mmCIF file of C-alpha atoms in Angstrom:
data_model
loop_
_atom_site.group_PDB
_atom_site.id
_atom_site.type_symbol
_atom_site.label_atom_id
_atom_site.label_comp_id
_atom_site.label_asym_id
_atom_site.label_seq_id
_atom_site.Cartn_x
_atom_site.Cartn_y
_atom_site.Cartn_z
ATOM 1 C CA UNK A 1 30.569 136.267 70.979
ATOM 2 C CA UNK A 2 33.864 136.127 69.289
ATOM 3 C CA UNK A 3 35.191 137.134 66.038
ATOM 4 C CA UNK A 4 34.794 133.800 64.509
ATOM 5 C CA UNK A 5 30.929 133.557 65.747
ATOM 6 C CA UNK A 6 30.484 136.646 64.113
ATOM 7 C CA UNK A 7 31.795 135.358 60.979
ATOM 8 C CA UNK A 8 29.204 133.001 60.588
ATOM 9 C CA UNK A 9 26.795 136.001 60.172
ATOM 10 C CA UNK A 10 28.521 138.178 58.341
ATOM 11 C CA UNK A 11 26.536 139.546 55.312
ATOM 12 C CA UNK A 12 29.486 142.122 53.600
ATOM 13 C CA UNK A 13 31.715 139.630 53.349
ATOM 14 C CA UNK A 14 32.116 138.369 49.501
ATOM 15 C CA UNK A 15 34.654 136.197 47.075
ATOM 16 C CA UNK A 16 37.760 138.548 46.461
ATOM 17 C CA UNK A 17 36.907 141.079 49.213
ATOM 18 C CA UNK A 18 39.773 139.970 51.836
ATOM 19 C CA UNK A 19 37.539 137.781 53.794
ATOM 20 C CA UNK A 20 37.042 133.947 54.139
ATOM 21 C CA UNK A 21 34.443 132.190 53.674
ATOM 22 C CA UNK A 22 31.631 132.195 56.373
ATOM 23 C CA UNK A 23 31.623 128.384 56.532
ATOM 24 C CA UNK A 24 28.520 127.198 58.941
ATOM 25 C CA UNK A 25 29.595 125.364 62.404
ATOM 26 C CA UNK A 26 28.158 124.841 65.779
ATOM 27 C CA UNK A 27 26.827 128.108 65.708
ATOM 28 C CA UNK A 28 24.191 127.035 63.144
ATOM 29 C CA UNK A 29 22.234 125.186 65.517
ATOM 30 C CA UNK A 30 22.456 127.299 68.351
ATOM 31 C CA UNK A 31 19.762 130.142 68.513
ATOM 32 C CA UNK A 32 18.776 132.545 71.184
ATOM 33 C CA UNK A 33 15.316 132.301 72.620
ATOM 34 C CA UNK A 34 12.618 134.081 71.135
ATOM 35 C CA UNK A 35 11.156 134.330 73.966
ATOM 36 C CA UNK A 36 10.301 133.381 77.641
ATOM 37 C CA UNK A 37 7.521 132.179 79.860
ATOM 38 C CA UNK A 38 8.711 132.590 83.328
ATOM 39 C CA UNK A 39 12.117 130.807 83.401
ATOM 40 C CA UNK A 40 11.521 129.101 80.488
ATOM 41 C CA UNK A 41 13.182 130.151 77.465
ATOM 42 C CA UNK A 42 11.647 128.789 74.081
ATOM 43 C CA UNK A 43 14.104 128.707 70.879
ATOM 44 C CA UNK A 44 13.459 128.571 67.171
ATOM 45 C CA UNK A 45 13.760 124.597 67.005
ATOM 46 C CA UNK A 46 11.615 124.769 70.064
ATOM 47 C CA UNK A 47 8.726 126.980 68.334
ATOM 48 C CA UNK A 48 9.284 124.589 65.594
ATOM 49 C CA UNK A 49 8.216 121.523 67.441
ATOM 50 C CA UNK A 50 5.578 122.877 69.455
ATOM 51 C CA UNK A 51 3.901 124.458 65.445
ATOM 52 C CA UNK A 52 4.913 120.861 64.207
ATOM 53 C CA UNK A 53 2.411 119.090 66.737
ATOM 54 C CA UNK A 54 -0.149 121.792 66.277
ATOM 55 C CA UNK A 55 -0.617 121.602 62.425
ATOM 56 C CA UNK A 56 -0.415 117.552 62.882
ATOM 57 C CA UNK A 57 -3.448 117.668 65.416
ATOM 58 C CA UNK A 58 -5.312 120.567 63.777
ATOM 59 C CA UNK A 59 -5.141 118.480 60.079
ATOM 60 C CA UNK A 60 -6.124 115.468 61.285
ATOM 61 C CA UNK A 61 -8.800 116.954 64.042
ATOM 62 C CA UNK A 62 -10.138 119.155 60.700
ATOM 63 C CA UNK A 63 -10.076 115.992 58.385
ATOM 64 C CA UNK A 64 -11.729 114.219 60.751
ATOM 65 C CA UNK A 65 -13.538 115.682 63.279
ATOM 66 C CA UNK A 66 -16.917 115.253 60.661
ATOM 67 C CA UNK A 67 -15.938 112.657 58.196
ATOM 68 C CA UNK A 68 -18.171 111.743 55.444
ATOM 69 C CA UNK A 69 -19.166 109.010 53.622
ATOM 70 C CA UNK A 70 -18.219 110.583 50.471
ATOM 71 C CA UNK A 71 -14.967 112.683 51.721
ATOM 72 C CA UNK A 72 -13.553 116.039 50.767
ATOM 73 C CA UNK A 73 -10.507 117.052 49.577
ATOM 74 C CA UNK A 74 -8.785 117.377 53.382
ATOM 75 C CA UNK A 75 -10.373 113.914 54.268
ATOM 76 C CA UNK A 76 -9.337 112.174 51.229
ATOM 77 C CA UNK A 77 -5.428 113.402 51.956
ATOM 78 C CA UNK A 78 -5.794 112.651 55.493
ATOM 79 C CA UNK A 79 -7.145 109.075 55.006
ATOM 80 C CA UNK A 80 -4.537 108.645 52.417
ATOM 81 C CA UNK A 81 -1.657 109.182 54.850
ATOM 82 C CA UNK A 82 -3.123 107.554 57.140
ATOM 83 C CA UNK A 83 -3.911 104.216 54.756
ATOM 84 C CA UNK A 84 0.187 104.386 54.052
ATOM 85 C CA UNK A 85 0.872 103.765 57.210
ATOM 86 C CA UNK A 86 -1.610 101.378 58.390
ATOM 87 C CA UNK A 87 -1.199 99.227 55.127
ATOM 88 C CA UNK A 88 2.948 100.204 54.157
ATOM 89 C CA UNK A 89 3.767 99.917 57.485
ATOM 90 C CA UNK A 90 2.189 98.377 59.971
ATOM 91 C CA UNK A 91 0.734 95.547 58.094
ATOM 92 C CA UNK A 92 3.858 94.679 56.232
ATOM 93 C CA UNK A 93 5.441 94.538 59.628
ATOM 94 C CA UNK A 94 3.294 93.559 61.805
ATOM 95 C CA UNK A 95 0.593 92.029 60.288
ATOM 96 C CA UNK A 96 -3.042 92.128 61.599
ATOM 97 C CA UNK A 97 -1.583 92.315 65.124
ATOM 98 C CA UNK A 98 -0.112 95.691 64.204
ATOM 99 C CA UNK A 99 -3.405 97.739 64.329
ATOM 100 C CA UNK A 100 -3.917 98.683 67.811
ATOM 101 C CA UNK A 101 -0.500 100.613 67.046
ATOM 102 C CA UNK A 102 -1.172 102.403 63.524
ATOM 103 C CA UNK A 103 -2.473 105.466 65.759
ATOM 104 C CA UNK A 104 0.991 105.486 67.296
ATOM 105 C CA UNK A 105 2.972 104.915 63.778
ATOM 106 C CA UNK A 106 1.144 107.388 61.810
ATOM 107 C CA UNK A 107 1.655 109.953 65.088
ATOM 108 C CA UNK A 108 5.707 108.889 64.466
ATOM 109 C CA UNK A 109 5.825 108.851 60.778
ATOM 110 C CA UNK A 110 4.247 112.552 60.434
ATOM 111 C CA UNK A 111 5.861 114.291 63.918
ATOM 112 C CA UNK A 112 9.343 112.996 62.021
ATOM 113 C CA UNK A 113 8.554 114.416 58.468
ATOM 114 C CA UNK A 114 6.954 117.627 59.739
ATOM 115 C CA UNK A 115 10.207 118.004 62.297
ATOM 116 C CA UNK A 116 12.058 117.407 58.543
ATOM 117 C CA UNK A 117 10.735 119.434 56.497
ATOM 118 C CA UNK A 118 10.903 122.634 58.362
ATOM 119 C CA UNK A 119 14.547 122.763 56.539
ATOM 120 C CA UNK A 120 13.161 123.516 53.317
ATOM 121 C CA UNK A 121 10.544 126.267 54.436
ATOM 122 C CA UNK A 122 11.351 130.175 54.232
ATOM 123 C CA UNK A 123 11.757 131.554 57.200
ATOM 124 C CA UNK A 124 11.814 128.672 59.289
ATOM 125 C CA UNK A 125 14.764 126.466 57.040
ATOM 126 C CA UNK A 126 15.752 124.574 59.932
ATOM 127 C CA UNK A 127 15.333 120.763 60.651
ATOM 128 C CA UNK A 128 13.796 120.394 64.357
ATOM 129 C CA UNK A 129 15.318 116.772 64.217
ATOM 130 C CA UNK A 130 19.122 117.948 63.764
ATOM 131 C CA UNK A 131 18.754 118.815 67.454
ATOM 132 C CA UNK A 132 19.691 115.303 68.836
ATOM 133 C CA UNK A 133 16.931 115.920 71.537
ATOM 134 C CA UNK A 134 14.536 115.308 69.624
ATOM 135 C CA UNK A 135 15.195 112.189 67.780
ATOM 136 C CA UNK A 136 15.755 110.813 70.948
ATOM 137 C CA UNK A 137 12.791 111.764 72.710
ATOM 138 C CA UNK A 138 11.391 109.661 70.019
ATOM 139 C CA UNK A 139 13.557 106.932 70.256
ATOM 140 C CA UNK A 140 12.606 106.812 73.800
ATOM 141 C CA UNK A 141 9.131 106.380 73.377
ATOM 142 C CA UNK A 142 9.403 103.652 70.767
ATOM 143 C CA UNK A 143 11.970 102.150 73.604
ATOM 144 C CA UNK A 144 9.442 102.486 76.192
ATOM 145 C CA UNK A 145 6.777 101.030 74.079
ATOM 146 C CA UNK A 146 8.060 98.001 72.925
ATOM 147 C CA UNK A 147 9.926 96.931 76.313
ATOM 148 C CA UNK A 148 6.818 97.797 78.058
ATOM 149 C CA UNK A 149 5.071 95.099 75.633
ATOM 150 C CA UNK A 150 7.515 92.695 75.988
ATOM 151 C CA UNK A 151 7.184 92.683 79.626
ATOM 152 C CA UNK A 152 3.714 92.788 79.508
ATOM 153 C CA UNK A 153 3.024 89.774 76.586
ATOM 154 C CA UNK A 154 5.504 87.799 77.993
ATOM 155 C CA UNK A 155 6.016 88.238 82.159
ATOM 156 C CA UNK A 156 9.683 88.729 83.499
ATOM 157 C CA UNK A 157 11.402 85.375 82.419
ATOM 158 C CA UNK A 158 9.695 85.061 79.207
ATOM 159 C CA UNK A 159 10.299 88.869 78.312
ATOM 160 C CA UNK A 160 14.231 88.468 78.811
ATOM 161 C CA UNK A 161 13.920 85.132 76.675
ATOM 162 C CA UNK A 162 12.293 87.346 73.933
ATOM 163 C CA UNK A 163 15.160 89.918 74.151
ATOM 164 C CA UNK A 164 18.559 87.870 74.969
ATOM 165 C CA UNK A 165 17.990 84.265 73.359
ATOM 166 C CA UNK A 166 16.788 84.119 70.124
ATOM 167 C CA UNK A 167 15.509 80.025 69.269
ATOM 168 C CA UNK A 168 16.931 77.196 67.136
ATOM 169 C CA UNK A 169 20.500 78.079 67.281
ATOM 170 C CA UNK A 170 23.331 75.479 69.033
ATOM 171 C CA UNK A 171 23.503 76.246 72.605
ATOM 172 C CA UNK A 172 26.818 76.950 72.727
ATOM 173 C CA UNK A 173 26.560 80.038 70.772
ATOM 174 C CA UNK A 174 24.368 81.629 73.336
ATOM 175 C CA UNK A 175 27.080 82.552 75.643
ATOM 176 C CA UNK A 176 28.428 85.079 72.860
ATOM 177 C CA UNK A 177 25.093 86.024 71.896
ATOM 178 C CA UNK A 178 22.733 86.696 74.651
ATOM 179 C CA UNK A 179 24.977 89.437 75.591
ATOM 180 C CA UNK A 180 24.997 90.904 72.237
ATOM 181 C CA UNK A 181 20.816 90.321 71.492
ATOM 182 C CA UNK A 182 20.815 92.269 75.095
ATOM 183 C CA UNK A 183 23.039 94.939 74.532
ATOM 184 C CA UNK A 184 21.517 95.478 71.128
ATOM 185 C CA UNK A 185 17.411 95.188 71.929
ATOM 186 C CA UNK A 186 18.216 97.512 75.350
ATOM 187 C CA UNK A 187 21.103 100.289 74.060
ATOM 188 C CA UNK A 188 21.958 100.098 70.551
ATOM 189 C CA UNK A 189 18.240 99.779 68.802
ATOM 190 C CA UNK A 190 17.455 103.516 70.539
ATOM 191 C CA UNK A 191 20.956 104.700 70.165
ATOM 192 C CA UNK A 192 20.585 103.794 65.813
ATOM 193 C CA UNK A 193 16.840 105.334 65.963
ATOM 194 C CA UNK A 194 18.464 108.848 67.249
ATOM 195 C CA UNK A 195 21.619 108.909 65.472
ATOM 196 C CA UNK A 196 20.232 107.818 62.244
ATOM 197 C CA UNK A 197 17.318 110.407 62.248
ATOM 198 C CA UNK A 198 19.828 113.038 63.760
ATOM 199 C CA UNK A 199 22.792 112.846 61.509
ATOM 200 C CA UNK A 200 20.920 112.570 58.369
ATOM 201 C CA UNK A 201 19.085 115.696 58.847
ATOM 202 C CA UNK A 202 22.033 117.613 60.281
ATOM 203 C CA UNK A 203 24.310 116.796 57.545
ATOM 204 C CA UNK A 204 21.536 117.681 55.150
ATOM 205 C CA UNK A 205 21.409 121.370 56.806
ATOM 206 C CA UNK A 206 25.190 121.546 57.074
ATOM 207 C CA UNK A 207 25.182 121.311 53.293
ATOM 208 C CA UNK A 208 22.466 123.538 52.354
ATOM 209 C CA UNK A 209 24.146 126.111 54.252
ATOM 210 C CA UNK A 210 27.241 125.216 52.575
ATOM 211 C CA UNK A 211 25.396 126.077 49.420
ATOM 212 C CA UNK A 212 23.490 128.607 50.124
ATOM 213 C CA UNK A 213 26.487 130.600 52.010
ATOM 214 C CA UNK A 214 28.674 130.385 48.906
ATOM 215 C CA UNK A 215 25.918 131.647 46.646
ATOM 216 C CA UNK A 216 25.999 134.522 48.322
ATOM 217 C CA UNK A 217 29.678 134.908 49.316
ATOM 218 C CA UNK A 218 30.533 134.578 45.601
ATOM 219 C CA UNK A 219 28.227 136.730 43.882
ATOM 220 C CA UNK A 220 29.960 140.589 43.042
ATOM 221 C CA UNK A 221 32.565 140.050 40.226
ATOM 222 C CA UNK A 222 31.747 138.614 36.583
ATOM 223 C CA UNK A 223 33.529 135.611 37.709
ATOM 224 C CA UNK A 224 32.142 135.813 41.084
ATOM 225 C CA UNK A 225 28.606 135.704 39.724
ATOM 226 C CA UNK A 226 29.023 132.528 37.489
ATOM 227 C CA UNK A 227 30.182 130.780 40.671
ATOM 228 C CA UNK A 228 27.223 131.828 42.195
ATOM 229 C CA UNK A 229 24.877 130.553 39.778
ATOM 230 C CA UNK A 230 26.269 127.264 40.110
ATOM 231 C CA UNK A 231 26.049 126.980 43.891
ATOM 232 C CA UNK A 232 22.536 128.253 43.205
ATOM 233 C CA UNK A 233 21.980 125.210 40.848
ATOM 234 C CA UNK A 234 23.154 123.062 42.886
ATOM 235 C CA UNK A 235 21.419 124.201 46.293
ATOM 236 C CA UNK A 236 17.972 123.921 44.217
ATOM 237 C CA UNK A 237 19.067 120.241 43.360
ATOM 238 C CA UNK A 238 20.411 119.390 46.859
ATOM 239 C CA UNK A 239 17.176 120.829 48.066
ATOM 240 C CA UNK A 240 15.231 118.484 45.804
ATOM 241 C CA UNK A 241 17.304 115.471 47.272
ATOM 242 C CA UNK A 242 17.158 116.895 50.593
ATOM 243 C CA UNK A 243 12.624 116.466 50.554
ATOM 244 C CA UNK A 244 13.382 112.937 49.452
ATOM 245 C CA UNK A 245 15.768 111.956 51.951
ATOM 246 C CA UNK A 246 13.425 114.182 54.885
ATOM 247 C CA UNK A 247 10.354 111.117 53.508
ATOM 248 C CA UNK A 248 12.223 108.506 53.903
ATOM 249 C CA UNK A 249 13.902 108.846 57.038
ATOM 250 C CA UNK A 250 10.279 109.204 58.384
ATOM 251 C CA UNK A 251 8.878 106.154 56.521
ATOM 252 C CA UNK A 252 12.182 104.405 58.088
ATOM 253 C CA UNK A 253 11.847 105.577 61.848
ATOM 254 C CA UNK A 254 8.774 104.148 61.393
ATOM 255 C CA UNK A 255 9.244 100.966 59.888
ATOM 256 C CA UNK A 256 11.901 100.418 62.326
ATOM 257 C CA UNK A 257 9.749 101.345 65.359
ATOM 258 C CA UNK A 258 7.009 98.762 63.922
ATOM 259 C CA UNK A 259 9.642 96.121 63.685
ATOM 260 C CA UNK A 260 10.601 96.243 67.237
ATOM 261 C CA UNK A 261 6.805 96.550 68.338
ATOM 262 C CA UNK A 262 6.305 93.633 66.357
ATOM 263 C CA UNK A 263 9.003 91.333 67.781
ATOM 264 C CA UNK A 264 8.156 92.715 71.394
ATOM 265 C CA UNK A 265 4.641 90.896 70.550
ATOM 266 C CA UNK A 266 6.110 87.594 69.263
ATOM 267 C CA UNK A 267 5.794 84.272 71.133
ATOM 268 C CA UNK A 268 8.525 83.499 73.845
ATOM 269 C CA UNK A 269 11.465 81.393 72.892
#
């Protein structure tokens, strides 16, 4: 590792000392593994995923695995988040055709938030979804899922009608715009899903480090400790903004993912 990895690390090095500032780069999204199985090495945003999936299926397996007429207090939350969903989202997209899928959005919609908020937890304060990986692994599903229905609703011909020619428009247009509906149903909707999710959440952890870095680096000195308590203020404010923004990029994934289901299941031009 070179002298400038190092510097990302460094914990001596403070305002006035001789020493620049330990700005974070690359290197704060790289991590050794923890640990191996086999050949397999498993990182911290790995560990992160794998305790994200476990907590979603152990809530909702210990909401529901009894439910009650009259529900408890882990019920009542659980069929909360799941009403939001299946009435915020998939209804208001999809309509009453969209609730064969509400298992699938409410999966999306808390995998994303849990993946989110990890940057905001001691210890862990890391975002599993400024990994690109992993936003597209998502993306990819919601791909495969709503090509897969619009193959299956609407056969081969009628399926590449659904995607390439939308109806009602002169016919001349179409030989500008069935190449763009294409390239945009096939390549760009996945592309947005993963970029959107990803750069949100990596800028977000670029500039809590930012903060949180210079709180540190400036504290020592009388002056240095005023300029400290600022960045402090204002990494407890960005941290605020940060839980809002981590919500609604889940709640948009989401939506997004129920739009595109829902035009994979409309009627063929």
């Amino acid at each position: 590792m070179s002298n400038d990895q190092v510097l990302a690390f460094e914990t001596d090095c403070h305002l006035f000392d001789g020493c620049g500032f330990p700005a974070p780069s690359e290197w704060s999204f790289l991590f050794e593994p923890l640990f191996t199985i086999g050949s397999f090495e498993v990182n911290k945003p790995m560990a992160l995923v794998f305790l994200s999936t476990v907590i979603i299926c152990g809530f909702f397996w210990a909401a529901f695995a009894r439910p009650k007429v009259v529900p408890g207090k882990l019920q009542m939350i659980a069929e909360a988040g799941y009403d939001f969903v299946r009435r915020g989202v998939a209804r208001e997209t999809m309509g009453k055709k969209g609730e064969p899928y509400v298992p699938l959005l409410v999966s999306l919609f808390f995998f994303v938030w849990i993946m989110n908020i990890w940057a905001i937890i001691p210890f862990a304060q890391f975002p599993a979804t400024s990994i690109i990986a992993y936003p597209a692994a998502l993306a990819l599903i919601v791909w495969s899922t709503y090509m897969y229905l619009t193959f299956k609703n609407h056969g081969l011909v009628g399926g590449i009608r659904n995607i390439c020619v939308p109806s009602g428009l002169p016919k001349g247009i179409y030989v500008i715009l069935t190449p763009i509906e294409f390239l945009s149903t096939v390549f760009i909707r996945p592309l947005t899903l993963t970029v959107r999710l990803f750069a949100n959440m990596f800028a977000g952890h670029l500039l809590l480090l930012v903060f949180i870095i210079g709180t540190w680096y400036t504290l020592g000195t009388v002056v240095g400790t005023f300029f400290s308590f600022s960045s402090l203020l204002v990494t407890l404010l960005v941290t605020v903004f940060e839980m809002f923004i981590q919500a609604l990029q889940a709640y948009v994934f989401t939506v997004l993912a129920a739009s595109y289901i829902s035009q994979a299941l409309e009627e063929a031009h």
